[in-house]
Amino acid sequence: MSQDTEYTPPKVWKWEKASGGKFASINRPVAGPTHDKALPVGKHPFQLYSLATPNGVKAGVMFEELLALGHDAEYDAWLIDIGEGEQFGSGFVAVNPNSKIPALMDHSTQPPTRVFESGSILLYLAEKFGALLPTEHAARTETLNWLFWQMGSAPFLGGGFGHFYAYAPEKLEYPIDRYAMEVKRQLDVLDRRLAESRYLAGDDYTIADIANWAWYGQLVLGRIYDAAEFLQVQEYTNVVRWAKEIAARPAVQRGRMVNRTFGEPETQLHERHDASDFETRTQDKLQSS
């Protein structure tokens, strides 16, 4: 559709053609599986099925942070290639009926517990291990405020700005301007908060930081949508400071590699089954062997 062509919606919408754009081949207006495929299960209690999109990065970082803190949070991370529609396999849909990564099975419970939606995974693991979520009432509430702020805000960044700026088949001024304005407003919200405190919930690093860094931290570091210059992210000095501090954490550096299939080969760990995989199973190591 050309920008010069006005679109008049029909009285009843019908799915008659692909929507276009990067993910057109997998977009559809119905739920449920498209094919039978069981999910693999490894040796650890936790089985993560994911891809290193911002939402997937949250789960990888959370597990690596828990392990760094000394918790018994060993996990297997299996790659779900959403470009190939693997999220519509029957096994994955049984774990997450919404067919979105990440999804988690906790086999330490009987019966095993399914956990889907990235915010739910962060909260589930934080409560299970008593980590990265304050127990004091006010601090806990502030952490959850910023966790759920991210859940409500990031669709405007990803499905809104990211789609129209980076993935849509045509560059359209109206949606790009609309969502760029909203993303800049969100960055200002974060910048004002981070002018008041080191981390989003206060002095301590929490699941609120993990959730928001995966989206907004990576955005201001130029890691998603190649939009840092367009959005003039350097204006948000407190967000940049916070993003760089979190990016320097070893657990974050490991976590963002988990189920990563793009970028430099040394940053890609397609599957993670042991801590040693970061040294021996990245794509540069596998290609050289």
Short mmCIF file of C-alpha atoms in Angstrom, two decimals:
data_model
loop_
_atom_site.label_atom_id
_atom_site.label_comp_id
_atom_site.label_asym_id
_atom_site.label_seq_id
_atom_site.Cartn_x
_atom_site.Cartn_y
_atom_site.Cartn_z
CA MET A 1 0.00 0.00 0.00
CA SER A 2 1.46 3.37 -0.99
CA GLN A 3 1.52 6.26 1.48
CA ASP A 4 -0.47 8.19 -1.10
CA THR A 5 -3.31 5.67 -1.04
CA GLU A 6 -6.00 6.14 1.56
CA TYR A 7 -7.22 2.92 3.11
CA THR A 8 -10.90 2.49 3.86
CA PRO A 9 -11.49 -0.44 6.23
CA PRO A 10 -14.22 -2.85 5.14
CA LYS A 11 -17.22 -3.39 7.38
CA VAL A 12 -15.90 -6.87 8.25
CA TRP A 13 -12.19 -7.66 8.23
CA LYS A 14 -11.13 -10.87 6.51
CA TRP A 15 -7.75 -12.55 6.38
CA GLU A 16 -7.24 -12.70 2.63
CA LYS A 17 -3.51 -12.06 2.17
CA ALA A 18 -0.23 -11.98 4.06
CA SER A 19 0.34 -8.79 5.99
CA GLY A 20 3.84 -8.22 4.61
CA GLY A 21 6.97 -7.43 6.53
CA LYS A 22 9.59 -9.60 8.17
CA PHE A 23 7.20 -11.90 10.03
CA ALA A 24 4.42 -12.15 7.43
CA SER A 25 4.98 -15.87 6.92
CA ILE A 26 4.09 -16.70 10.53
CA ASN A 27 1.40 -14.13 11.29
CA ARG A 28 -2.14 -15.49 11.41
CA PRO A 29 -5.42 -14.55 13.12
CA VAL A 30 -5.98 -17.87 14.93
CA ALA A 31 -4.32 -19.65 17.83
CA GLY A 32 -3.41 -23.27 18.37
CA PRO A 33 -0.76 -25.59 16.91
CA THR A 34 -0.04 -25.93 13.21
CA HIS A 35 1.89 -29.18 13.51
CA ASP A 36 2.78 -31.96 15.92
CA LYS A 37 6.17 -31.60 17.53
CA ALA A 38 7.19 -32.64 21.03
CA LEU A 39 9.56 -30.42 22.98
CA PRO A 40 12.95 -31.79 24.03
CA VAL A 41 13.66 -32.22 27.74
CA GLY A 42 17.16 -32.07 29.16
CA LYS A 43 18.74 -33.10 32.44
CA HIS A 44 18.01 -30.03 34.58
CA PRO A 45 14.88 -29.15 36.56
CA PHE A 46 14.23 -26.07 34.45
CA GLN A 47 13.58 -26.33 30.71
CA LEU A 48 13.59 -23.00 28.88
CA TYR A 49 12.28 -22.74 25.32
CA SER A 50 13.28 -19.42 23.86
CA LEU A 51 15.04 -17.14 21.41
CA ALA A 52 17.21 -14.12 22.29
CA THR A 53 14.68 -11.45 21.41
CA PRO A 54 14.30 -8.86 24.18
CA ASN A 55 11.66 -11.00 25.89
CA GLY A 56 13.83 -14.08 25.59
CA VAL A 57 16.87 -12.23 26.93
CA LYS A 58 14.99 -11.58 30.17
CA ALA A 59 14.77 -15.30 30.93
CA GLY A 60 18.39 -16.07 30.04
CA VAL A 61 19.65 -13.18 32.16
CA MET A 62 17.43 -14.19 35.08
CA PHE A 63 18.78 -17.74 35.15
CA GLU A 64 22.38 -16.58 34.88
CA GLU A 65 21.89 -14.02 37.65
CA LEU A 66 20.39 -16.70 39.92
CA LEU A 67 23.32 -19.01 39.24
CA ALA A 68 25.77 -16.18 39.92
CA LEU A 69 24.08 -15.66 43.28
CA GLY A 70 24.69 -19.32 44.13
CA HIS A 71 21.17 -20.64 43.68
CA ASP A 72 20.48 -24.15 42.36
CA ALA A 73 18.89 -22.82 39.18
CA GLU A 74 20.55 -24.96 36.52
CA TYR A 75 18.63 -25.06 33.29
CA ASP A 76 18.53 -26.33 29.74
CA ALA A 77 17.77 -23.67 27.12
CA TRP A 78 16.34 -24.95 23.85
CA LEU A 79 16.14 -22.80 20.73
CA ILE A 80 12.70 -21.98 19.34
CA ASP A 81 13.07 -20.54 15.84
CA ILE A 82 10.06 -18.25 15.54
CA GLY A 83 10.94 -17.41 11.93
CA GLU A 84 10.29 -21.06 11.08
CA GLY A 85 7.07 -21.20 13.11
CA GLU A 86 8.42 -23.56 15.79
CA GLN A 87 6.33 -21.73 18.40
CA PHE A 88 3.26 -23.29 16.77
CA GLY A 89 4.37 -26.86 17.43
CA SER A 90 1.98 -28.85 19.62
CA GLY A 91 4.52 -29.25 22.42
CA PHE A 92 5.24 -25.55 22.63
CA VAL A 93 1.57 -24.58 22.46
CA ALA A 94 0.93 -26.94 25.39
CA VAL A 95 3.41 -24.89 27.43
CA ASN A 96 2.30 -21.50 26.10
CA PRO A 97 -1.11 -21.37 24.40
CA ASN A 98 -0.19 -17.87 23.20
CA SER A 99 2.68 -19.26 21.06
CA LYS A 100 5.20 -16.63 22.20
CA ILE A 101 8.69 -17.08 23.58
CA PRO A 102 9.96 -17.52 26.21
CA ALA A 103 8.22 -20.47 27.82
CA LEU A 104 9.39 -22.49 30.81
CA MET A 105 8.71 -25.88 32.36
CA ASP A 106 9.68 -26.42 35.99
CA HIS A 107 10.20 -30.16 36.50
CA SER A 108 11.11 -29.73 40.15
CA THR A 109 7.37 -29.76 40.93
CA GLN A 110 4.95 -32.66 40.59
CA PRO A 111 3.30 -32.37 38.22
CA PRO A 112 5.68 -30.07 36.32
CA THR A 113 4.66 -26.42 36.27
CA ARG A 114 4.34 -24.47 33.05
CA VAL A 115 5.20 -20.78 33.12
CA PHE A 116 4.61 -18.47 30.18
CA GLU A 117 4.95 -14.74 29.52
CA SER A 118 8.35 -13.25 30.33
CA GLY A 119 7.13 -11.20 33.28
CA SER A 120 5.52 -14.26 34.82
CA ILE A 121 8.77 -16.21 34.40
CA LEU A 122 10.77 -13.48 36.15
CA LEU A 123 8.29 -13.27 39.01
CA TYR A 124 8.00 -17.06 39.32
CA LEU A 125 11.76 -17.55 39.57
CA ALA A 126 12.25 -14.58 41.90
CA GLU A 127 9.67 -15.97 44.31
CA LYS A 128 10.90 -19.55 44.00
CA PHE A 129 14.46 -18.61 44.92
CA GLY A 130 13.81 -15.57 47.08
CA ALA A 131 16.08 -13.43 44.94
CA LEU A 132 16.03 -10.18 42.95
CA LEU A 133 12.66 -9.24 44.43
CA PRO A 134 12.55 -7.36 47.75
CA THR A 135 10.40 -8.74 50.54
CA GLU A 136 9.77 -5.40 52.27
CA HIS A 137 6.33 -4.13 51.25
CA ALA A 138 7.19 -0.76 49.72
CA ALA A 139 10.29 -2.01 47.86
CA ARG A 140 8.48 -5.08 46.56
CA THR A 141 5.59 -2.96 45.33
CA GLU A 142 7.94 -0.50 43.59
CA THR A 143 9.71 -3.41 41.88
CA LEU A 144 6.41 -4.80 40.62
CA ASN A 145 5.33 -1.32 39.52
CA TRP A 146 8.30 -1.11 37.14
CA LEU A 147 8.07 -4.73 36.09
CA PHE A 148 4.48 -4.29 34.96
CA TRP A 149 5.24 -0.85 33.52
CA GLN A 150 7.54 -2.64 31.12
CA MET A 151 4.89 -5.22 30.25
CA GLY A 152 2.44 -2.47 29.35
CA SER A 153 4.90 -0.13 27.65
CA ALA A 154 7.15 -2.37 25.54
CA PRO A 155 4.44 -3.35 23.01
CA PHE A 156 4.55 0.29 21.84
CA LEU A 157 8.32 -0.05 21.45
CA GLY A 158 8.37 -3.48 19.80
CA GLY A 159 5.07 -4.07 18.05
CA GLY A 160 4.67 -0.36 17.38
CA PHE A 161 7.92 1.47 16.75
CA GLY A 162 10.11 -1.55 16.04
CA HIS A 163 7.67 -3.00 13.54
CA PHE A 164 7.05 0.12 11.52
CA TYR A 165 10.61 1.46 11.71
CA ALA A 166 12.50 -1.80 11.11
CA TYR A 167 10.23 -4.56 9.81
CA ALA A 168 7.23 -3.19 7.88
CA PRO A 169 7.30 -3.62 4.08
CA GLU A 170 7.01 0.16 3.62
CA LYS A 171 8.26 3.14 5.64
CA LEU A 172 5.13 5.04 6.61
CA GLU A 173 5.49 8.46 8.21
CA TYR A 174 2.38 8.42 10.40
CA PRO A 175 3.01 5.20 12.39
CA ILE A 176 6.77 5.83 12.66
CA ASP A 177 6.17 9.35 14.00
CA ARG A 178 3.40 8.16 16.30
CA TYR A 179 5.43 5.40 17.90
CA ALA A 180 8.74 7.31 17.92
CA MET A 181 6.99 9.99 19.97
CA GLU A 182 5.69 7.36 22.39
CA VAL A 183 9.05 5.61 22.75
CA LYS A 184 10.76 8.92 23.47
CA ARG A 185 8.12 9.65 26.10
CA GLN A 186 8.78 6.26 27.68
CA LEU A 187 12.53 6.89 27.68
CA ASP A 188 11.84 10.18 29.44
CA VAL A 189 9.78 8.34 32.07
CA LEU A 190 12.73 6.04 32.72
CA ASP A 191 15.25 8.87 32.63
CA ARG A 192 13.37 10.86 35.25
CA ARG A 193 13.08 7.81 37.49
CA LEU A 194 16.76 6.92 37.11
CA ALA A 195 17.73 10.47 38.01
CA GLU A 196 16.31 9.65 41.43
CA SER A 197 17.79 6.21 42.04
CA ARG A 198 20.53 3.87 40.86
CA TYR A 199 18.07 1.20 39.77
CA LEU A 200 14.40 1.32 38.90
CA ALA A 201 13.11 0.12 42.27
CA GLY A 202 15.75 1.92 44.34
CA ASP A 203 19.27 1.06 45.40
CA ASP A 204 19.03 -2.64 44.59
CA TYR A 205 19.12 -4.45 41.24
CA THR A 206 15.87 -6.40 40.72
CA ILE A 207 13.73 -8.19 38.18
CA ALA A 208 12.39 -4.77 37.20
CA ASP A 209 15.83 -3.87 35.87
CA ILE A 210 16.19 -7.19 34.05
CA ALA A 211 12.82 -6.74 32.33
CA ASN A 212 13.36 -3.14 31.32
CA TRP A 213 17.03 -3.49 30.35
CA ALA A 214 16.20 -6.22 27.83
CA TRP A 215 14.13 -3.65 25.91
CA TYR A 216 15.13 -0.11 26.81
CA GLY A 217 18.70 -0.78 27.87
CA GLN A 218 19.45 -2.59 24.65
CA LEU A 219 17.67 0.15 22.69
CA VAL A 220 19.88 2.94 24.04
CA LEU A 221 22.97 0.76 23.57
CA GLY A 222 22.11 0.44 19.89
CA ARG A 223 21.41 -3.27 20.02
CA ILE A 224 17.85 -3.35 18.70
CA TYR A 225 16.23 -1.75 15.64
CA ASP A 226 19.39 0.24 14.75
CA ALA A 227 17.46 3.29 15.95
CA ALA A 228 19.73 4.92 18.54
CA GLU A 229 20.63 7.87 16.32
CA PHE A 230 17.07 8.27 15.04
CA LEU A 231 15.72 8.46 18.60
CA GLN A 232 18.68 10.52 19.89
CA VAL A 233 19.03 8.17 22.83
CA GLN A 234 22.11 10.00 24.18
CA GLU A 235 19.70 12.64 25.49
CA TYR A 236 18.56 10.19 28.16
CA THR A 237 21.76 10.27 30.17
CA ASN A 238 20.42 8.44 33.20
CA VAL A 239 19.04 5.61 31.09
CA VAL A 240 22.37 5.30 29.28
CA ARG A 241 24.25 5.21 32.59
CA TRP A 242 21.93 2.50 33.92
CA ALA A 243 22.06 0.52 30.67
CA LYS A 244 25.86 0.48 30.60
CA GLU A 245 26.11 -0.55 34.25
CA ILE A 246 23.79 -3.50 33.75
CA ALA A 247 25.43 -4.49 30.46
CA ALA A 248 28.74 -4.84 32.32
CA ARG A 249 27.36 -7.53 34.65
CA PRO A 250 28.87 -10.94 33.74
CA ALA A 251 25.53 -12.71 34.20
CA VAL A 252 23.87 -10.27 31.79
CA GLN A 253 26.62 -10.81 29.24
CA ARG A 254 26.07 -14.55 29.46
CA GLY A 255 22.28 -14.36 29.55
CA ARG A 256 21.96 -12.34 26.36
CA MET A 257 23.96 -15.01 24.51
CA VAL A 258 21.50 -17.77 25.37
CA ASN A 259 19.44 -18.91 22.35
CA ARG A 260 21.02 -16.13 20.27
CA THR A 261 21.15 -16.84 16.52
CA PHE A 262 22.34 -13.46 15.19
CA GLY A 263 25.26 -11.12 15.65
CA GLU A 264 28.91 -12.09 15.92
CA PRO A 265 29.43 -15.88 16.18
CA GLU A 266 31.18 -15.57 19.55
CA THR A 267 27.99 -14.02 21.00
CA GLN A 268 25.74 -16.88 19.86
CA LEU A 269 24.96 -19.82 22.12
CA HIS A 270 22.11 -21.55 20.30
CA GLU A 271 21.47 -24.00 23.14
CA ARG A 272 22.65 -23.91 26.73
CA HIS A 273 22.86 -27.08 28.82
CA ASP A 274 25.87 -26.44 31.05
CA ALA A 275 27.84 -23.44 32.31
CA SER A 276 30.82 -24.61 30.27
CA ASP A 277 28.83 -24.13 27.06
CA PHE A 278 29.71 -20.43 27.10
CA GLU A 279 33.35 -21.41 26.65
CA THR A 280 32.96 -24.38 24.32
CA ARG A 281 29.65 -24.23 22.41
CA THR A 282 29.37 -20.72 20.97
CA GLN A 283 29.09 -20.57 17.20
CA ASP A 284 32.65 -19.42 16.63
CA LYS A 285 33.91 -22.51 18.52
CA LEU A 286 31.57 -24.86 16.69
CA GLN A 287 32.43 -23.41 13.28
CA SER A 288 36.17 -23.66 13.90
CA SER A 289 35.84 -27.31 14.94
#
